[in-house]
Short mmCIF file of C-alpha atoms and ligand atoms in Angstrom, two decimals:
data_model
loop_
_atom_site.label_atom_id
_atom_site.label_comp_id
_atom_site.label_asym_id
_atom_site.label_seq_id
_atom_site.Cartn_x
_atom_site.Cartn_y
_atom_site.Cartn_z
CA MET A 7 138.38 -57.99 -33.15
CA HIS A 8 136.84 -55.96 -31.41
CA VAL A 9 135.17 -56.96 -28.04
CA LEU A 10 132.99 -55.76 -25.33
CA VAL A 11 132.71 -56.88 -21.71
CA MET A 12 129.94 -56.85 -19.78
CA ASN A 13 129.60 -56.68 -15.75
CA SER A 14 125.88 -56.34 -14.90
CA GLY A 15 125.21 -55.69 -11.45
CA SER A 16 121.37 -55.14 -10.02
CA SER A 17 121.70 -51.68 -10.83
CA SER A 18 124.69 -50.93 -12.94
CA ILE A 19 126.16 -52.25 -15.96
CA LYS A 20 129.88 -51.85 -15.78
CA TYR A 21 131.23 -52.08 -19.38
CA GLU A 22 134.82 -51.94 -21.66
CA LEU A 23 135.54 -52.31 -25.06
CA PHE A 24 139.09 -53.90 -26.11
CA ASP A 25 140.42 -53.58 -29.45
CA MET A 26 141.84 -57.42 -29.17
CA ASP A 27 144.07 -56.75 -32.35
CA HIS A 28 146.40 -54.01 -30.42
CA ALA A 29 145.63 -54.76 -27.12
CA THR A 30 144.18 -51.84 -26.08
CA THR A 31 140.63 -50.48 -24.31
CA LEU A 32 138.64 -48.21 -26.69
CA ALA A 33 135.76 -47.38 -24.15
CA SER A 34 135.14 -48.12 -20.90
CA GLY A 35 132.10 -46.85 -19.06
CA LEU A 36 129.81 -47.58 -15.86
CA VAL A 37 125.52 -47.27 -15.76
CA GLU A 38 124.68 -46.90 -12.83
CA ARG A 39 121.24 -46.73 -9.86
CA ILE A 40 119.48 -48.38 -12.62
CA GLY A 41 115.43 -48.04 -11.50
CA GLU A 42 116.38 -45.53 -9.02
CA GLU A 43 115.16 -42.13 -9.22
CA ARG A 44 118.63 -40.34 -10.27
CA GLY A 45 120.44 -42.57 -12.71
CA ARG A 46 123.96 -41.86 -14.23
CA ALA A 47 125.87 -43.24 -17.13
CA ARG A 48 129.14 -42.22 -17.44
CA HIS A 49 131.17 -43.03 -20.75
CA HIS A 50 135.00 -43.09 -21.39
CA LEU A 51 135.56 -42.70 -25.23
CA GLY A 52 139.05 -42.26 -26.25
CA ASP A 53 139.91 -39.09 -24.40
CA ASP A 54 136.14 -38.15 -24.52
CA GLU A 55 134.54 -38.43 -21.07
CA VAL A 56 130.15 -38.07 -21.07
CA THR A 57 128.28 -37.80 -18.23
CA GLU A 58 124.33 -38.47 -18.49
CA ASP A 59 122.44 -37.39 -15.57
CA GLU A 60 118.97 -39.01 -16.12
CA PRO A 61 116.77 -41.51 -15.22
CA ILE A 62 117.51 -45.02 -16.15
CA PRO A 63 114.48 -47.08 -15.78
CA ASP A 64 115.88 -50.81 -16.43
CA HIS A 65 119.12 -52.15 -17.82
CA ASP A 66 117.26 -52.38 -20.99
CA ASP A 67 117.81 -48.58 -20.94
CA GLY A 68 121.14 -49.08 -19.80
CA PHE A 69 122.12 -50.91 -22.58
CA ARG A 70 120.78 -48.70 -25.10
CA ARG A 71 122.65 -45.78 -23.68
CA VAL A 72 126.11 -47.88 -23.70
CA VAL A 73 125.11 -48.75 -27.52
CA ALA A 74 124.14 -45.36 -28.17
CA ALA A 75 127.40 -43.82 -27.00
CA LEU A 76 129.72 -46.12 -28.90
CA ASP A 77 127.63 -45.92 -32.24
CA ARG A 78 128.16 -42.17 -31.30
CA ALA A 79 131.71 -42.70 -31.34
CA GLY A 80 131.84 -44.81 -34.65
CA LEU A 81 132.70 -48.11 -32.43
CA GLY A 82 129.41 -50.13 -32.36
CA GLU A 83 130.50 -51.24 -36.29
CA GLU A 84 133.47 -53.14 -35.33
CA LEU A 85 131.87 -55.00 -32.47
CA GLY A 86 132.82 -58.89 -33.18
CA ALA A 87 131.38 -60.15 -29.78
CA ILE A 88 130.22 -59.51 -26.40
CA GLY A 89 131.69 -61.21 -23.42
CA HIS A 90 129.65 -61.34 -20.48
CA ARG A 91 130.68 -61.66 -16.51
CA VAL A 92 128.54 -64.16 -14.50
CA VAL A 93 129.32 -64.88 -10.75
CA HIS A 94 127.97 -68.30 -10.33
CA GLY A 95 128.70 -71.31 -13.09
CA GLY A 96 127.37 -73.76 -10.38
CA GLU A 97 128.42 -77.67 -11.61
CA ARG A 98 127.53 -77.71 -15.09
CA PHE A 99 129.60 -74.43 -16.23
CA ALA A 100 133.29 -75.28 -16.02
CA GLU A 101 134.23 -73.41 -19.41
CA PRO A 102 133.25 -70.09 -21.27
CA THR A 103 130.45 -70.77 -22.71
CA VAL A 104 129.12 -69.41 -26.21
CA LEU A 105 125.06 -68.29 -25.62
CA ASP A 106 122.34 -69.66 -26.57
CA ASP A 107 118.91 -70.39 -25.32
CA ASP A 108 120.13 -73.34 -23.43
CA ALA A 109 123.07 -71.65 -21.86
CA VAL A 110 121.19 -68.85 -20.83
CA GLU A 111 118.08 -71.28 -19.46
CA GLY A 112 121.52 -73.22 -17.52
CA ILE A 113 122.86 -69.95 -15.98
CA ARG A 114 119.14 -68.91 -14.30
CA ALA A 115 119.10 -72.27 -12.99
CA GLN A 116 122.01 -71.34 -10.71
CA ILE A 117 119.94 -68.75 -9.47
CA PRO A 118 119.33 -70.81 -5.95
CA LEU A 119 123.24 -70.72 -5.78
CA ALA A 120 123.66 -66.84 -6.66
CA PRO A 121 120.25 -65.08 -5.48
CA LEU A 122 122.20 -62.10 -5.21
CA HIS A 123 124.38 -62.03 -7.91
CA ASN A 124 122.98 -63.96 -10.99
CA PRO A 125 119.68 -62.48 -11.40
CA ALA A 126 121.38 -59.39 -12.69
CA ASN A 127 123.80 -61.26 -14.88
CA VAL A 128 120.93 -62.94 -16.51
CA THR A 129 119.22 -59.38 -17.12
CA GLY A 130 122.25 -58.00 -18.94
CA ILE A 131 122.53 -61.33 -21.20
CA GLU A 132 119.04 -61.17 -22.02
CA VAL A 133 119.39 -57.33 -22.62
CA ALA A 134 122.46 -57.52 -24.75
CA ARG A 135 121.11 -60.75 -26.87
CA LYS A 136 117.81 -58.70 -27.44
CA LEU A 137 119.54 -55.49 -28.85
CA ARG A 138 122.34 -57.12 -30.94
CA PRO A 139 121.18 -60.72 -31.53
CA ASP A 140 123.52 -60.30 -34.37
CA LEU A 141 126.56 -60.68 -32.06
CA PRO A 142 128.26 -63.53 -30.51
CA GLN A 143 128.13 -63.44 -26.87
CA VAL A 144 129.77 -65.26 -24.59
CA ALA A 145 129.34 -66.29 -20.25
CA VAL A 146 132.62 -66.10 -18.61
CA PHE A 147 132.39 -67.42 -14.96
CA ASP A 148 134.09 -66.48 -11.75
CA THR A 149 133.57 -70.18 -10.47
CA ALA A 150 134.61 -71.81 -13.87
CA PHE A 151 138.38 -71.68 -12.62
CA HIS A 152 137.79 -73.38 -9.48
CA ARG A 153 136.10 -76.39 -11.30
CA THR A 154 139.64 -78.19 -10.86
CA MET A 155 139.68 -78.24 -7.20
CA PRO A 156 139.41 -82.33 -6.03
CA PRO A 157 136.22 -83.39 -3.66
CA HIS A 158 138.47 -83.07 -0.82
CA ALA A 159 139.05 -79.84 -1.39
CA HIS A 160 135.18 -78.66 -2.58
CA ARG A 161 133.30 -81.01 -0.54
CA TYR A 162 131.98 -79.77 3.19
CA ALA A 163 131.46 -82.38 5.80
CA VAL A 164 127.30 -82.27 5.58
CA PRO A 165 124.95 -84.66 4.86
CA VAL A 166 125.63 -85.92 1.30
CA GLU A 167 122.03 -85.37 0.17
CA TRP A 168 122.45 -81.61 0.39
CA TYR A 169 125.54 -81.90 -1.84
CA GLU A 170 123.48 -83.95 -4.05
CA ARG A 171 119.97 -82.45 -4.17
CA HIS A 172 121.12 -78.78 -3.24
CA GLY A 173 124.46 -78.51 -4.59
CA VAL A 174 126.02 -77.73 -1.53
CA ARG A 175 129.80 -77.49 -2.06
CA ARG A 176 132.97 -74.62 -2.26
CA TYR A 177 132.20 -73.07 -5.95
CA GLY A 178 134.92 -70.39 -5.32
CA PHE A 179 134.74 -67.15 -7.05
CA HIS A 180 137.31 -64.47 -8.74
CA GLY A 181 138.23 -67.02 -10.75
CA THR A 182 139.10 -64.75 -13.59
CA SER A 183 141.27 -62.83 -11.57
CA HIS A 184 143.18 -65.74 -10.26
CA ALA A 185 143.63 -67.16 -13.84
CA PHE A 186 144.51 -64.18 -15.00
CA VAL A 187 147.64 -63.08 -12.13
CA ALA A 188 148.56 -67.19 -12.44
CA LYS A 189 148.96 -66.72 -15.61
CA GLN A 190 151.07 -63.27 -15.37
CA ALA A 191 153.23 -64.68 -12.39
CA ALA A 192 154.11 -67.50 -14.37
CA HIS A 193 155.33 -65.65 -17.27
CA HIS A 194 157.37 -63.31 -14.70
CA LEU A 195 158.82 -66.43 -13.44
CA GLY A 196 159.98 -67.78 -17.44
CA ARG A 197 158.28 -70.74 -16.38
CA PRO A 198 155.17 -72.75 -18.22
CA LEU A 199 151.66 -72.01 -16.10
CA GLU A 200 151.73 -75.89 -15.79
CA GLU A 201 154.92 -75.96 -14.29
CA VAL A 202 153.79 -73.57 -11.14
CA ASP A 203 152.53 -73.71 -7.94
CA LEU A 204 150.87 -70.60 -6.52
CA ILE A 205 149.29 -68.74 -3.52
CA THR A 206 147.13 -65.95 -5.23
CA LEU A 207 145.65 -63.25 -2.88
CA HIS A 208 142.84 -61.14 -4.50
CA LEU A 209 142.70 -58.46 -2.12
CA GLY A 210 139.78 -55.88 -3.04
CA ASN A 211 136.61 -55.18 -1.86
CA GLY A 212 135.64 -58.46 -2.20
CA ALA A 213 138.59 -60.97 -1.26
CA SER A 214 140.13 -64.40 -1.74
CA ALA A 215 143.20 -66.67 -1.66
CA THR A 216 143.62 -69.61 -4.16
CA ALA A 217 145.64 -72.36 -4.13
CA ILE A 218 147.18 -73.56 -7.44
CA ALA A 219 148.96 -76.30 -8.15
CA ALA A 220 150.79 -76.83 -11.72
CA GLY A 221 148.77 -74.15 -12.94
CA ARG A 222 145.63 -75.61 -11.66
CA SER A 223 142.80 -74.29 -8.73
CA VAL A 224 143.10 -77.16 -6.07
CA ASP A 225 141.34 -75.05 -3.31
CA THR A 226 140.14 -71.61 -2.33
CA SER A 227 138.64 -68.93 0.52
CA MET A 228 135.43 -68.54 -0.90
CA GLY A 229 132.71 -71.48 -1.11
CA LEU A 230 129.00 -71.74 -1.65
CA SER A 231 129.00 -68.13 -1.93
CA PRO A 232 131.57 -65.31 -2.07
CA LEU A 233 130.68 -64.97 1.78
CA GLU A 234 133.47 -67.49 3.43
CA GLY A 235 137.12 -67.27 3.75
CA LEU A 236 138.84 -64.00 4.16
CA VAL A 237 137.68 -60.59 5.98
CA MET A 238 136.50 -58.44 3.33
CA GLY A 239 134.79 -54.86 3.33
CA THR A 240 131.62 -55.74 4.37
CA ARG A 241 131.42 -59.66 4.34
CA SER A 242 132.89 -61.79 7.12
CA GLY A 243 134.21 -64.24 5.77
CA ASP A 244 134.87 -67.46 7.91
CA LEU A 245 132.44 -67.84 10.57
CA ASP A 246 131.24 -70.80 12.87
CA PRO A 247 127.63 -71.73 11.53
CA ALA A 248 126.49 -71.47 14.87
CA VAL A 249 126.80 -67.81 14.84
CA VAL A 250 124.06 -67.53 12.68
CA PHE A 251 121.60 -69.83 14.68
CA HIS A 252 122.82 -67.54 17.97
CA VAL A 253 121.47 -64.11 16.29
CA GLN A 254 118.40 -65.72 15.08
CA ARG A 255 117.59 -66.43 18.60
CA GLU A 256 119.25 -64.13 20.88
CA ALA A 257 118.65 -61.00 18.25
CA GLY A 258 115.67 -62.29 16.89
CA LEU A 259 116.90 -61.64 13.60
CA GLU A 260 115.08 -63.17 10.43
CA PRO A 261 117.08 -65.76 8.26
CA ALA A 262 117.29 -63.02 5.43
CA GLU A 263 118.49 -60.11 7.81
CA VAL A 264 121.52 -62.05 8.97
CA GLU A 265 122.44 -63.12 5.33
CA ARG A 266 122.15 -59.33 4.84
CA MET A 267 124.12 -58.47 7.69
CA LEU A 268 126.70 -61.24 7.17
CA ASN A 269 126.75 -59.45 3.46
CA LYS A 270 127.17 -55.72 3.85
CA GLN A 271 127.15 -55.10 7.27
CA SER A 272 130.22 -57.53 8.11
CA GLY A 273 133.88 -57.53 7.50
CA LEU A 274 136.07 -54.32 8.14
CA LYS A 275 132.85 -52.30 8.04
CA GLY A 276 131.31 -54.51 10.77
CA LEU A 277 134.72 -54.21 13.02
CA CYS A 278 135.33 -50.35 12.69
CA GLY A 279 132.72 -48.86 10.61
CA ASP A 280 134.59 -48.31 7.07
CA ASN A 281 134.99 -50.28 4.59
CA ASP A 282 137.53 -48.62 2.35
CA LEU A 283 140.95 -49.65 3.60
CA ARG A 284 142.77 -46.61 2.60
CA GLU A 285 140.54 -45.16 5.21
CA ILE A 286 141.06 -47.96 7.73
CA GLU A 287 144.85 -47.54 7.31
CA HIS A 288 144.47 -43.68 7.99
CA ARG A 289 142.75 -44.15 11.07
CA ALA A 290 144.93 -47.15 12.42
CA GLU A 291 147.71 -44.34 12.14
CA ALA A 292 146.19 -41.87 14.08
CA GLY A 293 145.72 -44.51 17.09
CA ASP A 294 141.65 -45.45 16.16
CA ALA A 295 141.25 -48.38 18.66
CA ASP A 296 138.38 -50.12 15.51
CA ALA A 297 140.77 -49.68 12.92
CA ILE A 298 143.83 -51.01 14.08
CA LEU A 299 141.55 -54.08 15.56
CA ALA A 300 140.06 -54.21 11.85
CA LEU A 301 143.55 -53.96 10.16
CA ALA A 302 144.93 -57.03 12.79
CA THR A 303 141.46 -59.07 11.96
CA TYR A 304 141.94 -58.62 8.51
CA THR A 305 145.84 -59.47 7.50
CA HIS A 306 145.77 -62.32 10.50
CA ARG A 307 143.17 -63.84 8.71
CA VAL A 308 145.20 -63.68 5.26
CA ARG A 309 147.94 -64.82 7.06
CA LYS A 310 145.92 -68.28 7.98
CA TYR A 311 145.32 -68.95 5.13
CA VAL A 312 149.01 -68.82 3.01
CA GLY A 313 150.14 -71.50 6.06
CA ALA A 314 147.30 -73.30 5.32
CA TYR A 315 147.78 -73.23 1.36
CA LEU A 316 151.25 -73.84 2.21
CA ALA A 317 150.97 -76.72 3.71
CA ALA A 318 148.05 -78.22 1.48
CA LEU A 319 150.09 -77.36 -1.85
CA GLY A 320 153.69 -78.87 0.13
CA GLY A 321 155.29 -75.51 -0.22
CA ALA A 322 155.11 -72.98 -3.46
CA ASP A 323 157.15 -70.70 -6.12
CA ALA A 324 155.41 -67.96 -5.24
CA LEU A 325 153.38 -65.72 -3.50
CA VAL A 326 150.55 -63.35 -5.38
CA PHE A 327 149.05 -60.02 -3.90
CA THR A 328 146.51 -58.42 -6.47
CA ALA A 329 143.19 -56.36 -6.76
CA GLY A 330 142.44 -52.68 -4.88
CA VAL A 331 144.70 -53.57 -1.76
CA GLY A 332 146.71 -56.37 -3.01
CA GLU A 333 148.17 -54.01 -5.75
CA ASN A 334 148.07 -50.96 -3.33
CA SER A 335 148.89 -50.98 0.44
CA PRO A 336 152.37 -52.09 1.05
CA GLU A 337 151.34 -51.92 4.86
CA VAL A 338 148.70 -54.97 4.31
CA ARG A 339 151.27 -57.05 2.67
CA GLU A 340 153.97 -56.73 5.34
CA ARG A 341 151.65 -57.43 8.46
CA VAL A 342 150.74 -60.62 6.04
CA LEU A 343 153.77 -61.77 5.65
CA SER A 344 156.36 -60.02 8.10
CA GLY A 345 158.19 -62.89 10.61
CA LEU A 346 157.63 -65.81 7.91
CA GLU A 347 161.35 -66.08 7.08
CA PRO A 348 161.18 -69.64 8.96
CA LEU A 349 158.80 -70.73 6.06
CA GLY A 350 161.09 -69.08 3.10
CA ILE A 351 159.09 -65.77 3.17
CA SER A 352 160.87 -62.49 3.33
CA ILE A 353 160.56 -59.25 1.83
CA ASP A 354 162.14 -56.29 1.06
CA ALA A 355 160.88 -53.44 2.45
CA GLU A 356 162.24 -50.91 -0.41
CA ARG A 357 160.88 -52.92 -2.91
CA ASN A 358 157.57 -53.57 -1.10
CA ALA A 359 156.84 -49.77 -1.25
CA VAL A 360 155.23 -50.24 -4.92
CA ARG A 361 151.73 -49.14 -5.18
CA ALA A 362 149.88 -49.65 -8.31
CA PRO A 363 152.40 -51.03 -10.33
CA GLU A 364 152.00 -51.08 -14.33
CA GLY A 365 153.13 -54.95 -14.54
CA VAL A 366 154.35 -57.39 -12.19
CA VAL A 367 156.60 -56.57 -9.53
CA ALA A 368 158.83 -58.86 -7.31
CA ILE A 369 159.02 -57.69 -3.90
CA HIS A 370 160.86 -60.49 -2.06
CA ASP A 371 164.63 -59.97 -0.88
CA GLN A 372 167.64 -62.60 -1.51
CA HIS A 373 166.80 -64.72 1.55
CA SER A 374 163.33 -65.81 0.22
CA THR A 375 162.77 -69.51 -1.44
CA LEU A 376 159.46 -67.97 -2.77
CA SER A 377 158.70 -65.18 -5.08
CA VAL A 378 156.57 -62.83 -3.73
CA LEU A 379 154.82 -60.65 -6.27
CA VAL A 380 152.41 -57.65 -7.14
CA VAL A 381 150.63 -58.40 -10.11
CA PRO A 382 147.90 -55.99 -11.39
CA THR A 383 144.62 -57.69 -12.29
CA ASP A 384 142.83 -57.28 -15.06
CA GLU A 385 139.40 -59.34 -15.56
CA GLU A 386 137.74 -57.69 -18.08
CA ARG A 387 140.61 -58.25 -20.13
CA GLU A 388 140.75 -61.72 -19.10
CA ILE A 389 137.06 -61.89 -19.85
CA ALA A 390 137.38 -60.28 -23.37
CA GLU A 391 140.72 -62.56 -23.98
CA GLN A 392 138.27 -66.26 -23.22
CA THR A 393 134.94 -64.54 -24.99
CA VAL A 394 137.85 -64.85 -28.65
CA ALA A 395 138.44 -68.31 -27.43
CA ALA A 396 135.28 -69.11 -27.18
CA VAL A 397 133.89 -67.46 -30.16
CA THR A 398 137.04 -68.64 -32.44
CA GLU A 399 136.40 -72.34 -31.37
CA GLN A 400 132.77 -72.60 -31.78
CA PRO A 401 131.83 -69.15 -34.11
CA SER A 402 127.97 -70.37 -34.32
CA THR A 403 125.56 -69.41 -31.67
CA GLY A 404 121.79 -69.74 -31.07
P1 ADP B 517 136.49 -54.39 -6.08
O1 ADP B 517 136.38 -55.85 -5.41
O2 ADP B 517 135.06 -53.37 -5.93
O3 ADP B 517 136.78 -54.45 -7.61
P2 ADP B 517 138.98 -53.20 -5.90
O4 ADP B 517 140.07 -54.20 -6.24
O5 ADP B 517 138.85 -51.98 -6.50
O6 ADP B 517 137.81 -53.42 -5.41
O7 ADP B 517 139.88 -53.00 -4.41
C1 ADP B 517 139.16 -52.09 -3.63
C2 ADP B 517 139.61 -51.64 -2.29
O8 ADP B 517 140.90 -51.38 -2.48
C3 ADP B 517 138.90 -50.95 -1.34
O9 ADP B 517 139.23 -51.46 -0.15
C4 ADP B 517 139.93 -49.53 -0.98
O10 ADP B 517 140.11 -48.91 0.08
C5 ADP B 517 141.21 -50.50 -1.80
N1 ADP B 517 142.84 -49.87 -2.22
C6 ADP B 517 142.54 -48.83 -3.31
N2 ADP B 517 143.51 -47.87 -3.13
C7 ADP B 517 144.40 -48.22 -2.35
C8 ADP B 517 145.33 -47.88 -1.69
N3 ADP B 517 146.55 -46.57 -2.25
N4 ADP B 517 145.88 -48.36 -0.11
C9 ADP B 517 145.50 -49.44 0.37
N5 ADP B 517 144.12 -49.82 0.06
C10 ADP B 517 143.83 -49.45 -1.18
#
């Protein structure tokens, strides 16, 4: 079966077409700057690369370009299903869900919980259902893997009606990635997923840590929204909530402005002006004080979560690094784990030099009681696999 995976953002559509029978990628691409003066669509079709530099007024036009590109390459015919990445599934969606009108309404109902993400996901779903009503379509939720968190991990210590009426609780995100690397790690360890305890560190532009007991998420660093937890490219991560009221009062900022600044102007960018870790590493090497501080703050936060989750789990079989930074930065991995020998964690400098591995690479040394693994993530592939599983279980759609 061929499965198209779509990740729709507010001004972009990222896609990848998989041949699930041969575990290969047939095509991929990015439609960006939708609704802006100058749009761009880039399609990788086998060895061909096609770029369209034209205005793309809306997602409808953007998706038509994807369909047209696949058709031109003769890849549209065999399409068996479309899998959509959806950021927030709230309390309703614990599983990948075959989309009918009711499910789409259910996703729309989560918009108050994810006003920055779900609207674009819904738009992508609507456009794809309109243009390819013949195909089963599945929503795969970033929150779903974390639905196994026990209440003591997902509840905040706030008035109970905030939870009951307004859904205020920890949901967690990046679930597709944490689930994918957990499976890969268990496979590498030669053990069933249901028997392994892991701490997975997804360190990309967004970043989150997850504690996994017996293969299931039991705690994660992102919360009601993807803003909580680790220091990220442009998001603050953990913060005293009083900071929000303080800057509203003292700097005269409106709530929406504070929200925007915590999401877009904070994290590494807030600390040193850059959000690309490569650039920050270069600056730090050259002695730039802001970059040195940003790197130290970033890695200190990850270390704290490793310690917290080791305690929460009562020990673990392996620590997993993944995503752009986790897979590519020996320096970050070294800083996060140096000096943790008393906790049973010790890495091998030579093995840790690995960047962009094709598969799982172990970087611990013989003294380490925990395995430390670098595992390339592939969220699109995981969405494709979950899409196939969902349509095979329930072939009829609304
Ligand atoms: P996204 O969350 O957008 O999918 P990625 O997982 O691609 O992000 O991660 C992006 C981050 O990975 C950026 O901060 C980038 O600087 C970092 N990164 C990519 N390659 C390297 C590298 N070789 N060394 C250090 N950081 C890297």
